[in-house]
PDB file of C-alpha atoms in Angstrom:
ATOM      1  CA  MET A 194      29.728 -27.674  19.030  1.00  0.00           C
ATOM      2  CA  GLY A 195      30.471 -26.266  15.656  1.00  0.00           C
ATOM      3  CA  ASN A 196      33.709 -26.272  13.751  1.00  0.00           C
ATOM      4  CA  GLU A 197      35.479 -23.834  16.042  1.00  0.00           C
ATOM      5  CA  ALA A 198      39.098 -22.996  15.378  1.00  0.00           C
ATOM      6  CA  MET A 199      41.224 -21.585  18.168  1.00  0.00           C
ATOM      7  CA  THR A 200      43.243 -18.518  17.346  1.00  0.00           C
ATOM      8  CA  ASN A 201      46.903 -18.221  18.295  1.00  0.00           C
ATOM      9  CA  GLU A 202      45.936 -15.502  20.764  1.00  0.00           C
ATOM     10  CA  GLN A 203      43.380 -17.756  22.478  1.00  0.00           C
ATOM     11  CA  PHE A 204      45.902 -20.584  22.646  1.00  0.00           C
ATOM     12  CA  GLU A 205      48.536 -18.270  24.111  1.00  0.00           C
ATOM     13  CA  THR A 206      46.067 -17.077  26.751  1.00  0.00           C
ATOM     14  CA  ILE A 207      45.298 -20.666  27.746  1.00  0.00           C
ATOM     15  CA  LEU A 208      48.992 -21.501  28.021  1.00  0.00           C
ATOM     16  CA  GLU A 209      49.568 -18.417  30.176  1.00  0.00           C
ATOM     17  CA  MET A 210      46.735 -19.492  32.479  1.00  0.00           C
ATOM     18  CA  ILE A 211      48.247 -22.971  32.783  1.00  0.00           C
ATOM     19  CA  ARG A 212      51.618 -21.414  33.570  1.00  0.00           C
ATOM     20  CA  MET A 213      50.022 -19.344  36.351  1.00  0.00           C
ATOM     21  CA  ILE A 214      48.426 -22.483  37.795  1.00  0.00           C
ATOM     22  CA  LEU A 215      51.724 -24.358  37.719  1.00  0.00           C
ATOM     23  CA  ASP A 216      53.565 -21.457  39.341  1.00  0.00           C
ATOM     24  CA  GLY A 217      51.145 -21.598  42.259  1.00  0.00           C
ATOM     25  CA  CYS A 218      51.480 -25.349  42.869  1.00  0.00           C
ATOM     26  CA  ASP A 219      53.995 -27.210  44.993  1.00  0.00           C
ATOM     27  CA  ASP A 220      53.605 -30.500  43.153  1.00  0.00           C
ATOM     28  CA  ILE A 221      52.095 -32.034  40.039  1.00  0.00           C
ATOM     29  CA  GLU A 222      49.094 -33.497  41.867  1.00  0.00           C
ATOM     30  CA  LYS A 223      47.947 -30.074  43.077  1.00  0.00           C
ATOM     31  CA  ALA A 224      48.381 -28.730  39.549  1.00  0.00           C
ATOM     32  CA  LYS A 225      46.274 -31.573  38.129  1.00  0.00           C
ATOM     33  CA  GLU A 226      43.528 -30.900  40.681  1.00  0.00           C
ATOM     34  CA  LYS A 227      43.394 -27.206  39.784  1.00  0.00           C
ATOM     35  CA  VAL A 228      43.302 -27.916  36.052  1.00  0.00           C
ATOM     36  CA  ASP A 229      40.553 -30.523  36.580  1.00  0.00           C
ATOM     37  CA  GLU A 230      38.503 -27.938  38.502  1.00  0.00           C
ATOM     38  CA  LEU A 231      38.831 -25.478  35.618  1.00  0.00           C
ATOM     39  CA  ILE A 232      37.823 -28.139  33.095  1.00  0.00           C
ATOM     40  CA  LYS A 233      34.703 -28.930  35.133  1.00  0.00           C
ATOM     41  CA  LYS A 234      33.776 -25.236  35.276  1.00  0.00           C
ATOM     42  CA  ALA A 235      34.379 -24.799  31.544  1.00  0.00           C
ATOM     43  CA  THR A 236      32.281 -27.815  30.592  1.00  0.00           C
ATOM     44  CA  GLY A 237      29.515 -26.980  33.054  1.00  0.00           C
ATOM     45  CA  LYS A 238      29.951 -30.167  35.038  1.00  0.00           C
ATOM     46  CA  LYS A 239      29.169 -29.914  38.724  1.00  0.00           C
ATOM     47  CA  GLU A 240      31.082 -31.752  41.405  1.00  0.00           C
ATOM     48  CA  GLU A 241      28.919 -33.999  43.534  1.00  0.00           C
TER      49      GLU A 241
END
């Protein structure tokens, strides 16, 4: 990875996505699971 800086707009979009995830979860554990799934997709890691 290069020296990539995140713009305010990109950061705001990420926060909005997190907010949408949290709104759809009944508890913190479900929220963590959903965020972990997104991290795996973003980093290209596959669940085994």
